C-alpha positions as MATLAB code, in Angstrom:
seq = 'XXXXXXXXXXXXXXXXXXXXXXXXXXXXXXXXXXXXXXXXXXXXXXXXXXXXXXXXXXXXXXXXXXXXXXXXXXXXXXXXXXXXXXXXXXXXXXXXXXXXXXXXXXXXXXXXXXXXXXXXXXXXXXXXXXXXXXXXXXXXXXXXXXXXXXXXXXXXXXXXXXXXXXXXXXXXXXXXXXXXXXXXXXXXXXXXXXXXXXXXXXXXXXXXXXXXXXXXXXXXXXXXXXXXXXX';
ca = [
    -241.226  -91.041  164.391;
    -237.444  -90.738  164.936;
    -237.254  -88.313  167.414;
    -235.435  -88.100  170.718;
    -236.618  -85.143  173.481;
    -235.838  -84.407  176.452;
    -238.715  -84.392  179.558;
    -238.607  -81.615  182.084;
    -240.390  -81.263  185.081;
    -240.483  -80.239  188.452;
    -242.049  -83.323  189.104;
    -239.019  -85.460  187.960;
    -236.680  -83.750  190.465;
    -236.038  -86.187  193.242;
    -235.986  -85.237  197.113;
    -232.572  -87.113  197.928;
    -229.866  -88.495  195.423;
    -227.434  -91.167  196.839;
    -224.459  -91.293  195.143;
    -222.623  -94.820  195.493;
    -219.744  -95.542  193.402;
    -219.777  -98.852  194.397;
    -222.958  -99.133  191.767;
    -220.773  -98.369  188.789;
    -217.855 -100.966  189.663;
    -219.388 -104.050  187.258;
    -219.877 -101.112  184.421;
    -218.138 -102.500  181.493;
    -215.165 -100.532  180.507;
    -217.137  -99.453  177.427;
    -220.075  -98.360  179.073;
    -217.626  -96.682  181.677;
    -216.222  -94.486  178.698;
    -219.273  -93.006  177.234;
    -221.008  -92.201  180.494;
    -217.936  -90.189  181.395;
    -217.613  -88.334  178.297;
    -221.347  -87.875  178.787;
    -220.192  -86.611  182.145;
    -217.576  -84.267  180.638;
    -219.903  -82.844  178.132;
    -222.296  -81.868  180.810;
    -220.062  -79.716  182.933;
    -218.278  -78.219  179.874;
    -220.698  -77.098  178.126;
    -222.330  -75.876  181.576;
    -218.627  -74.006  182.063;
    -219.127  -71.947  179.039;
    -222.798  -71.530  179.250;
    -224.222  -67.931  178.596;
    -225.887  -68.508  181.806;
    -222.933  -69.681  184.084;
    -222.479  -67.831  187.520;
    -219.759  -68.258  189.929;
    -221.147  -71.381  191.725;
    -221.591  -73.468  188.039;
    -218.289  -72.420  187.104;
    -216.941  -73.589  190.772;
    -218.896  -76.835  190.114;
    -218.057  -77.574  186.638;
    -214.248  -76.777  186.683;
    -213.287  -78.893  188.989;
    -215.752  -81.842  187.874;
    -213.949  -81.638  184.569;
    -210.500  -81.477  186.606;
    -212.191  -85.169  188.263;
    -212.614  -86.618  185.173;
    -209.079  -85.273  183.102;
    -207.701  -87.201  186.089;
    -209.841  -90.327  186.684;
    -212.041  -91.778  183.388;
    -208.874  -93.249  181.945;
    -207.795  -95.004  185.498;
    -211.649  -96.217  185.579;
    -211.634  -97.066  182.014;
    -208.203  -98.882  182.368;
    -209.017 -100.563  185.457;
    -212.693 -100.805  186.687;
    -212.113 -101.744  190.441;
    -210.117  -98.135  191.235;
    -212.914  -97.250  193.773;
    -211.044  -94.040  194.232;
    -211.277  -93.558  189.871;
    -215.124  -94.520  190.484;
    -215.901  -91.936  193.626;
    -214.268  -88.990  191.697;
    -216.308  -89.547  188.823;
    -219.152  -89.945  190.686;
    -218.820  -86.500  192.158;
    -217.921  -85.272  188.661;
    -221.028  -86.500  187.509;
    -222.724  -84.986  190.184;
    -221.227  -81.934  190.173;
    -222.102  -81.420  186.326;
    -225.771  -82.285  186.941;
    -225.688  -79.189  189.799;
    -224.048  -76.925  187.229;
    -226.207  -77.805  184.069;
    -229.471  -77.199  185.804;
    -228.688  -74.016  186.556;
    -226.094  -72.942  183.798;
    -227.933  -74.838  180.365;
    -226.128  -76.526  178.148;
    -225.295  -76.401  174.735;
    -225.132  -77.101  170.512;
    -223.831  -80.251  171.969;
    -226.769  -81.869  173.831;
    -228.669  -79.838  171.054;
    -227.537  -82.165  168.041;
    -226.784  -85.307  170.342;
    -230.584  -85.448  170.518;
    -231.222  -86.202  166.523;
    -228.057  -87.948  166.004;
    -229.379  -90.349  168.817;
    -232.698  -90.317  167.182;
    -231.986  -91.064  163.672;
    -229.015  -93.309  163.671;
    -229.341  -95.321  167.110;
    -226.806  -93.865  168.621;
    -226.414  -94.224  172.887;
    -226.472  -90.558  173.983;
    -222.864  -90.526  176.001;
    -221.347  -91.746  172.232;
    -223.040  -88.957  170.329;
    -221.945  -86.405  173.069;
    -218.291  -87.837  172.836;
    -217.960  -87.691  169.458;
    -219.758  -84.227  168.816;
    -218.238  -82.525  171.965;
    -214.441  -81.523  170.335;
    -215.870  -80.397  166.892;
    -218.430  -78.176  168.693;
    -216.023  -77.145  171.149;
    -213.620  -75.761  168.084;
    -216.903  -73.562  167.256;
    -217.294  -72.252  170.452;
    -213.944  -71.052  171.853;
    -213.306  -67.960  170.117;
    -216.868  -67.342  172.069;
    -214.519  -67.363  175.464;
    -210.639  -67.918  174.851;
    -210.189  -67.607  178.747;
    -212.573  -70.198  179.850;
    -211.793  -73.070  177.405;
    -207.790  -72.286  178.319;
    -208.913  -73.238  181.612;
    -210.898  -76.602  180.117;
    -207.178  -77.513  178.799;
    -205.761  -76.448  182.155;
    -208.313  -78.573  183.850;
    -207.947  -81.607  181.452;
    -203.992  -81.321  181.938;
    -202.930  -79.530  179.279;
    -199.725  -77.762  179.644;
    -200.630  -74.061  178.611;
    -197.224  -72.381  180.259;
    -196.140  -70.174  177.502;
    -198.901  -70.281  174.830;
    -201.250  -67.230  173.944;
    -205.088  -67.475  175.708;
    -206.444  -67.945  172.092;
    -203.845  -71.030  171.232;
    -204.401  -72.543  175.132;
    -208.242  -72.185  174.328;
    -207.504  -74.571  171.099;
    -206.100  -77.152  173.057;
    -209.131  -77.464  175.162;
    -210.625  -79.638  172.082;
    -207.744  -81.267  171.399;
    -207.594  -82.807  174.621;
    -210.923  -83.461  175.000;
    -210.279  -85.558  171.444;
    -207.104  -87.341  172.988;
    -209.234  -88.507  176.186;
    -212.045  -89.745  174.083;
    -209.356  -92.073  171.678;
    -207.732  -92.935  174.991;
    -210.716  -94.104  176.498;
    -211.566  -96.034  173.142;
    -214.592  -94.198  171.828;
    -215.020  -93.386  168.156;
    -214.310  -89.720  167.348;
    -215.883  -89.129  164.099;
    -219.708  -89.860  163.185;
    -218.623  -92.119  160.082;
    -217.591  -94.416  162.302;
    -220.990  -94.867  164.156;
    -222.550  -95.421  161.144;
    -224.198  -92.173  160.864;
    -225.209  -90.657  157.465;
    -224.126  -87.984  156.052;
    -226.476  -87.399  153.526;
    -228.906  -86.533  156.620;
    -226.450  -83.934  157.528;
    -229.709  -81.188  156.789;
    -232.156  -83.177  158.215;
    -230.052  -83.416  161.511;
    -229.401  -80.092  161.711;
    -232.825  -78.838  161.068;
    -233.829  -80.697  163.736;
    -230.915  -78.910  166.387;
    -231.800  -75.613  165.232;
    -235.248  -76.067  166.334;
    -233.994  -76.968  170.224;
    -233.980  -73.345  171.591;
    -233.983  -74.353  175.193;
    -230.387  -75.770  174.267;
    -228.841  -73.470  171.647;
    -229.956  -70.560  173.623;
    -227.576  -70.793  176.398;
    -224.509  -71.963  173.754;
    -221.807  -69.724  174.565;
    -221.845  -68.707  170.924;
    -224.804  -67.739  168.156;
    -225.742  -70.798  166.137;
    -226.992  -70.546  163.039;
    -228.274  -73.526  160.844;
    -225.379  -73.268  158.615;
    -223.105  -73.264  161.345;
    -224.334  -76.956  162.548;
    -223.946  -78.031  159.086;
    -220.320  -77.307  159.038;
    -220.340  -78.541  162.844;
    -222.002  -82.090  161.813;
    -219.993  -82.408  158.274;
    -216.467  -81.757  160.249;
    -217.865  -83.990  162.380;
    -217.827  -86.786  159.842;
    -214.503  -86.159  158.214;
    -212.570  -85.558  161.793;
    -209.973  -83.134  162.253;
];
């Protein structure tokens, strides 16, 4: 069976966590890329969550500030130990707020995409993240103009509707920066599965639930076929 699903327990849940960035210095620069974006994904779509609170906002803002800055210094140039701590906190930091905020449509059709055309979970995030991210910002113009704000955008000037639009678009810049595909033709994904895939999503309540916006099953078709073509 092609499936991919997620295990959740209280029993997984560890008692300490050491975080050493020193571990992460021999990732390939590759490797490097997708976990960050995987990174990213988590504390954005924990941001916008419908069941952020102060603290997950707190957390995930300023992990995705960590990463705007950092993931194309450790991407560039793997032995920045300073690149590597501040993604490890990132990463942390999005882990906190996702636990306690949900996720999103993203993780929700990352899981099939992984499933049915082998692809690693950070690259299906990166890819998917921008086009769902489009979908989801009329849901909250004034927290995705703070993603753009966070990633580096320069808002000064612009309405909150067209600073919430350049949330994606900068999330789409750092993922070609950073060399990762950003369409799901190039991963080799096929698009004649486009209902199969998004069957599949619809059925991941835990996930879609807390999307900041109300998926329906056409809406991850559009989602999935933009996702193909690019913007």
């Amino acid at each position: 069976e092609q499936s991919k699903k997620g295990l959740v327990s209280k029993h997984l849940l560890p008692d300490v966590a050491i975080i050493d960035p020193q571990m992460t210095k021999s990732l390939p620069p590759f490797i490097t890329a997708y976990t960050g974006i995987d990174a990213l994904t988590h504390l954005i779509e924990a941001y916008v969550a419908s069941n952020a609170s102060e603290m997950t906002d707190a957390l995930a803002l300023q992990g995705i500030r960590l990463i705007g800055r950092n993931l194309r210094k450790a991407v560039g140039y793997g032995n920045d130990l300073n690149a590597r701590h501040e993604l490890a906190m990132a990463s942390l930091m999005g882990g906190m707020a996702f636990n306690n905020a949900g996720l999103g449509a993203v993780h929700a059709l990352a899981l099939p995409v992984g499933a049915h055309f082998g692809v690693p979970h950070g690259i299906a995030n990166a890819v998917l993240l921008p086009y769902v991210m489009e979908f989801n910002c009329v849901s909250n113009t004034e927290k995705f103009a703070r993603v753009a704000e966070a990633l580096g955008e320069n808002i000064d000037g612009l309405s909150e509707r067209d600073a919430a639009r350049r949330a994606f678009v900068a999330v789409k810049l750092l993922t070609e920066d950073v060399g990762i595909p950003t369409t799901l033709a190039e991963v080799d994904a096929d698009q004649g599965m486009v209902d199969i895939v998004a069957g599949e999503a619809f059925t991941i309540k835990r996930l879609l639930n807390t999307n900041p916006r109300n998926v329906k099953l056409k809406d991850l078709e559009k989602i999935l076929n933009k996702a193909f073509t690019g913007f």
